[in-house]
Coordinates of C-alpha atoms and ligand atoms in Angstrom, one line a residue:
M1 CA 94.2 120.3 109.1
D2 CA 91.9 118.0 111.0
W3 CA 89.1 116.3 109.1
K4 CA 85.6 116.2 110.7
I5 CA 83.4 113.6 109.3
K6 CA 79.7 112.8 109.9
K7 CA 77.5 110.1 108.8
A8 CA 76.4 110.5 105.2
L9 CA 73.6 109.5 102.8
P10 CA 74.4 106.9 100.1
L11 CA 76.7 108.2 97.4
N12 CA 75.1 108.9 94.0
C13 CA 77.8 110.2 91.8
E14 CA 80.3 109.9 88.9
L15 CA 83.8 110.9 89.3
E16 CA 87.5 110.6 88.1
V17 CA 90.4 110.0 90.4
P18 CA 94.0 111.5 90.1
G19 CA 96.7 109.6 88.2
D20 CA 97.9 106.2 89.3
K21 CA 100.9 106.7 91.7
S22 CA 102.8 103.6 90.7
I23 CA 102.5 104.4 87.0
S24 CA 103.3 108.1 87.5
H25 CA 106.7 107.1 89.2
R26 CA 107.5 104.7 86.3
S27 CA 106.5 107.1 83.6
V28 CA 109.1 109.7 84.6
M29 CA 111.7 107.1 85.1
L30 CA 111.2 105.3 81.8
A31 CA 110.9 108.7 79.9
A32 CA 114.3 109.7 81.5
L33 CA 115.8 106.5 80.2
S34 CA 114.7 107.2 76.7
R35 CA 116.7 109.4 74.3
G36 CA 114.3 112.1 73.3
S37 CA 111.2 113.9 74.6
C38 CA 108.1 112.3 76.2
V39 CA 104.9 114.0 77.1
I40 CA 103.2 112.5 80.1
R41 CA 99.6 113.3 80.7
G42 CA 97.5 112.6 83.7
F43 CA 100.7 112.5 86.1
L44 CA 99.8 112.4 89.7
P45 CA 101.0 115.7 91.3
G46 CA 101.2 114.0 94.7
E47 CA 104.3 114.4 96.9
D48 CA 105.5 110.9 96.3
C49 CA 105.7 111.3 92.5
L50 CA 107.1 114.8 92.9
S51 CA 109.9 113.2 94.9
T52 CA 110.7 111.0 91.9
M53 CA 110.4 113.9 89.5
E54 CA 112.8 116.1 91.5
A55 CA 115.2 113.1 91.9
M56 CA 115.3 112.8 88.2
R57 CA 115.9 116.5 87.8
S58 CA 118.8 116.3 90.2
L59 CA 120.2 113.5 88.1
G60 CA 120.5 115.9 85.2
V61 CA 117.2 115.1 83.4
A62 CA 115.5 118.1 81.9
L63 CA 111.8 118.3 82.8
E64 CA 109.0 120.8 82.3
Q65 CA 105.7 120.7 84.1
P66 CA 103.4 123.1 82.1
N67 CA 100.6 122.2 84.4
P68 CA 100.4 120.0 87.6
T69 CA 99.4 116.8 85.7
T70 CA 101.5 117.2 82.4
L71 CA 105.2 116.6 82.2
I72 CA 107.6 117.0 79.3
V73 CA 110.6 114.8 80.0
Y74 CA 113.9 115.2 78.0
G75 CA 115.3 111.7 78.4
N76 CA 119.2 111.4 78.3
G77 CA 119.4 107.7 77.6
G78 CA 119.8 106.9 81.2
E79 CA 123.2 108.5 81.5
F80 CA 122.7 110.5 84.6
K81 CA 125.0 113.0 86.2
K82 CA 126.1 112.8 89.8
P83 CA 123.6 114.9 91.8
N84 CA 125.2 117.8 93.7
K85 CA 123.1 117.0 96.8
D86 CA 121.5 114.1 98.6
I87 CA 118.3 112.8 97.0
D88 CA 115.3 113.3 99.1
C89 CA 112.7 110.6 98.6
G90 CA 110.3 112.0 101.0
N91 CA 107.8 109.4 102.1
S92 CA 108.0 107.3 99.0
G93 CA 109.3 103.8 99.1
T94 CA 108.8 103.5 95.4
T95 CA 111.1 106.3 94.7
M96 CA 113.8 105.0 97.0
R97 CA 113.7 101.4 95.8
L98 CA 113.3 101.9 92.1
L99 CA 115.9 104.7 92.1
S100 CA 118.3 102.4 93.8
G101 CA 118.0 100.2 90.8
L102 CA 118.7 102.9 88.4
L103 CA 121.6 104.3 90.5
A104 CA 123.1 100.9 90.7
G105 CA 124.1 101.2 87.1
Q106 CA 125.7 104.7 87.3
S107 CA 129.4 105.4 87.7
F108 CA 129.1 107.6 90.7
E109 CA 127.9 107.4 94.4
S110 CA 124.7 108.9 95.5
R111 CA 123.0 109.1 98.8
L112 CA 119.3 108.7 99.2
F113 CA 117.2 109.7 102.3
G114 CA 113.6 110.0 103.3
D115 CA 111.3 111.2 106.0
A116 CA 110.8 109.6 109.5
S117 CA 108.5 106.9 108.1
L118 CA 110.7 106.0 105.1
S119 CA 113.7 105.9 107.4
K120 CA 112.1 102.9 109.2
R121 CA 111.3 100.8 106.0
P122 CA 113.4 97.7 105.1
M123 CA 115.8 98.1 102.2
K124 CA 117.5 94.6 102.4
R125 CA 115.1 93.5 99.8
V126 CA 116.7 95.7 97.1
I127 CA 120.1 95.8 98.6
D128 CA 120.5 92.0 98.3
P129 CA 119.8 91.6 94.6
L130 CA 121.5 94.9 93.5
S131 CA 124.6 93.9 95.6
K132 CA 124.6 90.5 93.8
M133 CA 124.7 92.4 90.5
G134 CA 127.8 94.4 91.6
A135 CA 126.5 97.6 93.2
R136 CA 127.6 98.6 96.6
I137 CA 124.7 99.9 98.7
V138 CA 125.3 100.7 102.4
P139 CA 122.3 101.4 104.6
E140 CA 123.3 104.0 107.3
N141 CA 120.9 102.8 109.9
S142 CA 120.9 99.2 111.1
P143 CA 119.9 96.7 110.1
D144 CA 118.9 97.8 106.6
R145 CA 117.3 101.2 107.0
P146 CA 117.7 104.4 104.9
P147 CA 119.6 106.6 104.2
L148 CA 121.2 104.5 101.6
R149 CA 124.6 105.2 99.9
V150 CA 124.5 103.7 96.5
Q151 CA 127.8 103.2 94.7
G152 CA 127.0 102.1 91.2
G153 CA 129.2 100.6 88.5
P154 CA 129.3 98.0 85.8
L155 CA 126.6 95.4 86.6
K156 CA 126.3 91.8 85.9
A157 CA 123.0 90.1 85.1
I158 CA 121.4 87.9 87.7
D159 CA 118.6 85.4 87.8
Y160 CA 117.0 86.5 90.9
V161 CA 114.3 84.5 92.9
S162 CA 112.7 87.1 95.2
P163 CA 111.5 85.9 98.6
V164 CA 108.8 88.7 98.5
A165 CA 106.0 89.4 96.0
S166 CA 107.0 93.0 95.7
A167 CA 106.7 95.2 92.5
Q168 CA 109.2 97.5 94.0
V169 CA 112.0 94.8 94.3
K170 CA 111.1 93.4 90.9
S171 CA 111.3 96.8 89.3
A172 CA 114.5 97.8 91.1
V173 CA 116.1 94.7 89.7
L174 CA 114.6 95.0 86.1
L175 CA 115.7 98.7 86.0
A176 CA 119.2 97.7 87.1
G177 CA 119.0 94.9 84.5
L178 CA 118.9 97.5 81.8
Y179 CA 122.5 98.5 82.7
A180 CA 123.7 94.9 83.2
D181 CA 125.9 92.7 81.0
G182 CA 123.5 90.0 79.9
T183 CA 119.9 89.0 80.6
T184 CA 118.5 89.8 84.1
S185 CA 115.5 87.8 85.4
V186 CA 113.3 88.1 88.5
T187 CA 111.0 85.4 89.6
E188 CA 108.5 86.3 92.4
P189 CA 106.5 83.9 94.6
T190 CA 103.2 85.5 93.5
L191 CA 102.4 88.0 90.8
S192 CA 102.8 91.6 92.0
R193 CA 101.6 94.6 90.0
D194 CA 103.2 94.4 86.5
H195 CA 103.3 98.1 85.5
T196 CA 107.2 98.1 85.0
E197 CA 106.8 95.1 82.6
R198 CA 103.9 96.6 80.6
M199 CA 105.4 100.1 80.6
L200 CA 108.8 98.8 79.4
E201 CA 107.0 97.1 76.6
Y202 CA 105.0 100.1 75.7
F203 CA 108.3 102.1 75.6
G204 CA 109.6 99.6 73.2
V205 CA 111.8 97.4 75.5
R206 CA 111.6 93.7 74.9
V207 CA 110.4 91.9 78.0
E208 CA 110.2 88.1 78.3
R209 CA 107.6 86.7 80.6
E210 CA 107.2 83.2 81.6
G211 CA 104.9 82.5 84.5
L212 CA 106.2 84.4 87.5
K213 CA 109.6 85.0 85.8
V214 CA 110.3 88.2 83.9
S215 CA 113.5 89.0 82.0
V216 CA 115.0 92.0 80.3
K217 CA 118.3 92.3 78.2
G218 CA 121.1 94.6 79.3
G219 CA 121.7 97.6 77.1
S220 CA 118.1 97.9 76.0
R221 CA 116.6 101.5 76.4
P222 CA 113.0 102.7 76.2
Q223 CA 112.1 104.7 73.1
P224 CA 110.7 108.2 73.6
R225 CA 106.9 107.9 73.5
D226 CA 104.0 110.0 74.9
F227 CA 102.0 108.3 77.7
R228 CA 98.7 108.9 79.5
V229 CA 98.6 107.8 83.2
P230 CA 95.2 106.3 84.1
G231 CA 93.4 107.2 87.3
D232 CA 94.6 105.4 90.4
V233 CA 92.3 102.4 91.3
S234 CA 93.9 102.5 94.8
S235 CA 92.5 106.1 95.2
A236 CA 89.1 105.0 93.6
A237 CA 89.1 102.2 96.3
F238 CA 87.9 104.7 99.0
W239 CA 84.9 105.7 97.0
L240 CA 84.2 102.2 95.8
V241 CA 84.0 101.0 99.4
A242 CA 82.0 104.1 100.5
A243 CA 79.4 103.1 97.8
A244 CA 79.7 99.3 98.1
A245 CA 78.7 99.3 101.8
S246 CA 75.7 101.6 101.4
P247 CA 72.5 100.1 100.1
G248 CA 71.1 102.5 97.5
A249 CA 74.5 104.0 96.6
H250 CA 75.5 104.2 92.9
L251 CA 79.0 105.3 91.9
R252 CA 80.8 105.4 88.6
V253 CA 84.5 106.0 88.3
N254 CA 85.6 107.0 84.9
H255 CA 89.0 106.8 83.3
V256 CA 90.6 104.5 85.9
G257 CA 93.4 102.0 85.5
M258 CA 92.1 98.5 85.1
N259 CA 95.4 96.5 85.2
P260 CA 94.3 93.1 86.4
S261 CA 97.2 93.0 88.9
R262 CA 95.5 95.9 90.6
T263 CA 91.8 95.4 90.5
G264 CA 91.5 92.7 93.1
I265 CA 89.4 95.0 95.1
L266 CA 86.5 94.6 92.6
A267 CA 86.5 90.8 93.1
V268 CA 86.6 91.2 96.9
L269 CA 83.7 93.7 96.9
T270 CA 81.7 91.4 94.5
R271 CA 82.3 88.4 96.9
M272 CA 81.0 90.7 99.7
G273 CA 77.8 91.4 97.8
A274 CA 78.2 94.6 95.9
R275 CA 77.2 94.8 92.3
V276 CA 80.2 95.7 90.2
R277 CA 80.6 96.2 86.5
E278 CA 83.7 96.9 84.7
F279 CA 84.2 98.3 81.1
E280 CA 87.5 98.6 79.5
F281 CA 87.9 101.3 76.8
Q282 CA 91.5 101.7 76.0
N283 CA 94.7 99.9 76.3
E284 CA 97.9 101.9 75.6
G285 CA 100.2 100.0 77.6
E286 CA 97.9 100.1 80.6
P287 CA 94.2 99.2 80.5
I288 CA 91.8 102.1 81.2
G289 CA 88.1 101.9 81.8
T290 CA 85.0 102.6 83.9
I291 CA 83.9 100.8 87.0
D292 CA 80.2 101.0 88.1
I293 CA 79.2 99.9 91.6
E294 CA 75.9 99.7 93.5
G295 CA 75.9 99.4 97.2
A296 CA 74.5 96.5 99.3
Q297 CA 74.5 95.3 102.9
L298 CA 77.9 93.6 102.6
K299 CA 78.8 90.1 103.9
A300 CA 82.1 88.9 105.4
T301 CA 84.8 87.3 103.3
R302 CA 88.3 85.8 103.4
I303 CA 91.2 87.7 101.7
E304 CA 94.4 85.7 101.7
G305 CA 97.1 83.9 99.6
K306 CA 97.6 85.0 96.0
E307 CA 95.1 87.7 96.2
I308 CA 97.1 89.7 98.7
P309 CA 99.6 91.4 96.5
N310 CA 96.7 92.4 94.1
V311 CA 95.0 94.3 97.0
I312 CA 98.0 95.2 99.2
D313 CA 97.3 98.9 99.2
E314 CA 93.6 98.5 99.5
L315 CA 93.6 96.4 102.7
P316 CA 93.0 99.4 105.0
I317 CA 89.8 100.4 103.2
L318 CA 88.8 96.7 102.7
A319 CA 89.2 96.3 106.5
V320 CA 86.7 99.1 106.9
A321 CA 84.4 97.3 104.4
A322 CA 84.7 94.3 106.6
A323 CA 83.7 96.3 109.7
L324 CA 80.5 97.2 107.8
A325 CA 79.8 93.8 106.6
N326 CA 77.8 91.0 108.4
G327 CA 80.0 88.2 109.8
V328 CA 83.6 87.7 110.4
T329 CA 86.1 88.6 107.7
V330 CA 89.7 87.2 107.8
I331 CA 92.7 88.9 106.3
A332 CA 95.7 86.5 106.2
D333 CA 99.2 86.3 104.6
A334 CA 99.4 90.1 104.8
A335 CA 102.6 90.5 107.0
E336 CA 103.8 93.0 104.4
L337 CA 101.3 95.5 105.8
R338 CA 103.5 95.8 108.9
V339 CA 106.4 97.5 106.7
K340 CA 104.3 100.0 104.8
E341 CA 104.1 103.8 105.6
T342 CA 103.2 102.6 109.2
D343 CA 102.4 99.2 110.6
R344 CA 99.0 99.1 108.9
L345 CA 97.8 95.9 110.7
A346 CA 98.3 97.5 114.1
A347 CA 96.9 100.8 112.9
I348 CA 93.8 99.2 111.4
A349 CA 93.2 97.0 114.5
H350 CA 93.6 100.0 116.9
H351 CA 91.4 102.3 114.9
L352 CA 88.6 99.9 114.3
R353 CA 88.5 99.1 118.0
E354 CA 88.2 102.7 118.7
M355 CA 85.1 102.8 116.5
G356 CA 83.7 99.9 118.5
V357 CA 84.6 96.9 116.1
P358 CA 86.0 93.7 117.5
V359 CA 89.3 92.9 115.9
V360 CA 91.8 90.1 116.5
E361 CA 95.3 90.9 115.3
F362 CA 97.6 88.1 114.0
P363 CA 101.2 88.4 113.0
D364 CA 100.1 88.3 109.3
G365 CA 96.5 89.5 109.4
L366 CA 93.3 90.4 111.1
E367 CA 89.9 89.0 112.0
I368 CA 87.3 91.6 111.9
T369 CA 83.7 91.1 113.3
G370 CA 81.5 93.4 111.3
G371 CA 77.9 94.5 111.2
A372 CA 77.5 96.6 114.4
T373 CA 77.0 100.3 114.0
L374 CA 80.4 102.1 114.1
K375 CA 80.9 104.9 116.6
G376 CA 82.7 108.1 115.7
A377 CA 86.2 108.5 117.1
K378 CA 89.2 110.8 117.0
L379 CA 91.9 108.9 115.1
D380 CA 95.3 109.8 113.9
S381 CA 96.7 109.0 110.4
L382 CA 100.0 107.9 112.0
G383 CA 101.6 109.6 109.0
D384 CA 99.9 107.1 106.6
H385 CA 97.8 108.4 103.8
R386 CA 95.8 105.2 103.3
I387 CA 94.9 105.0 107.1
A388 CA 93.7 108.6 107.0
M389 CA 91.5 108.1 103.9
A390 CA 90.2 104.7 105.0
F391 CA 89.1 105.9 108.4
A392 CA 87.5 109.1 106.8
V393 CA 85.3 106.7 104.9
A394 CA 84.7 104.8 108.1
G395 CA 83.4 108.0 109.6
L396 CA 80.8 108.3 106.8
F397 CA 79.1 105.3 108.4
A398 CA 79.5 106.1 112.1
Q399 CA 77.2 107.5 114.7
G400 CA 78.6 110.9 116.0
E401 CA 81.6 112.7 114.7
T402 CA 84.9 111.2 113.4
V403 CA 87.9 113.4 113.5
I404 CA 91.0 112.5 111.6
T405 CA 94.3 114.2 112.7
G406 CA 97.6 114.4 110.9
T407 CA 96.0 114.5 107.4
D408 CA 98.8 116.3 105.5
C409 CA 100.3 112.9 104.6
V410 CA 97.3 112.5 102.1
N411 CA 99.0 114.8 99.7
T412 CA 101.5 112.0 99.0
S413 CA 98.9 110.2 96.9
Y414 CA 95.5 112.1 96.7
P415 CA 95.7 115.8 97.1
G416 CA 92.2 117.2 97.3
F417 CA 90.7 113.9 98.9
Y418 CA 88.9 115.9 101.7
D419 CA 87.3 118.3 99.2
I420 CA 86.0 115.5 97.1
L421 CA 84.8 113.8 100.3
Q422 CA 82.8 116.9 101.2
R423 CA 81.3 117.3 97.7
V424 CA 80.3 113.8 97.2
T425 CA 78.6 113.6 100.6
A426 CA 76.9 117.0 100.5
E427 CA 73.2 116.7 100.8
R428 CA 71.4 116.8 97.4
A429 CA 67.9 116.7 96.2
V430 CA 66.6 113.1 95.9
G431 CA 67.8 111.5 92.8
E432 CA 70.3 114.2 92.0
H433 CA 73.4 112.7 90.4
L434 CA 76.7 114.5 90.9
V435 CA 79.3 114.4 88.2
L436 CA 82.9 115.4 89.0
K437 CA 85.5 115.8 86.3
L438 CA 89.2 115.4 87.3
E439 CA 89.8 119.1 86.6
E440 CA 87.2 120.0 89.2
S441 CA 88.4 117.3 91.5
A442 CA 92.0 118.2 91.4
S443 CA 93.3 120.2 94.2
E444 CA 95.2 122.6 91.9
P445 CA 93.5 124.0 89.0
L446 CA 94.8 123.0 85.5
E447 CA 96.1 125.8 83.3
Ligands
LIG501 C1 104.3 99.7 94.6 C2 104.3 98.5 95.0 C3 103.8 98.1 96.3 C4 102.7 99.0 96.8 C5 103.2 100.4 96.8 C6 103.5 100.8 95.4 C7 105.0 100.1 93.4 O1 104.8 97.9 97.3 O2 102.4 98.7 98.1 O3 102.3 101.3 97.3 O4 104.6 101.2 92.8 O5 105.7 99.3 92.8 P1 105.7 96.6 97.3 O6 106.4 96.4 96.0 O7 106.6 96.7 98.5 O8 104.7 95.4 97.6

């Protein structure tokens, strides 16, 4: 379905967002590694996480899904059985890379494949460390592209210095480390999201952290525990920018993940002039809280260096914020965006230019001259959920109609996004404040 978007009034609402994608993947995997049953609430029923769920099922893990956001996982201590068919990772890099880590420690061969986008994504980053540990991983497409054949076996611990700040790489090695003989460590150049570390600890696994180095002991296994997945701050990001760039807007996002390795967007929007307040309420493994934001005429900023891994998934929507801000915003050190679901630097540059925004594209970033009125355009998602949603938000600020094509990909991370967009931007009486609970904002009703 194509999305048709028109200029909207400032948001005035309160909402919840679906479960965090990164945390949902990890919750199923860690529960599967435990020996006992775990109830996971707030699971994201997006296609990416369903790929992980089905993968665990095909590895012999019993799972029930009494409603879309609740899973009961009967862990088998991580002793998986050889799947009787190839494992379909869909569009999900997290599924393929983290699963490679788990499969590296099994005594059988498995084959992982994905859709056209995933088939173009680099896998050397996990093949290198997992091969050093003793697994044999063969990419079927050169140089290092999926499908992957993973022949697992006894693993030896390594002390791995990762060339990329990637939570997927770090997590793949740590998960393999649970099967290795000895203590496995990963050191990354800059801190990437630390969900795996926090969740391993929550599930009772001892994790040593020292600066950018994190270690686990081979043979440790998570204990069965129930877990609640917080709302995804990367999904909240689209509404946060829609409000931040609109003077007079007021948005509150409830029950959202506040992990400091993920909330860099709040610092960026504050620098750009939005008024942001955060309240943390709970911390059961992952901090959960409320974000309050009031819109303003934004001003340009620089986003670079250590901040990049913290906002890596938010850069498409932050580029839209930059287009709406006065001045020249620079995004640098973000070459990783070229190997996401699509080449996001090229996609952002192309789509912003279509909307009349001057953009200079560099190998590792963008220079965006903001402040002029955007013009509506017909834009394709390029199969990338975050490109679709970011430019839908851009359309709320544009003169004329914006049409987004190829929107099915949004189901990977945010089923129901377009419904919410229509509801939060529907005209209301002056001062009327809309409150959307997750059950209302989920695309599928809860039982
Ligand atoms: C993720 C890590 C990030 C992020 C992706 C999810 C994860 O990727 O972009 O959407 O769940 O570990 P990298 O690890 O490749 O940076």
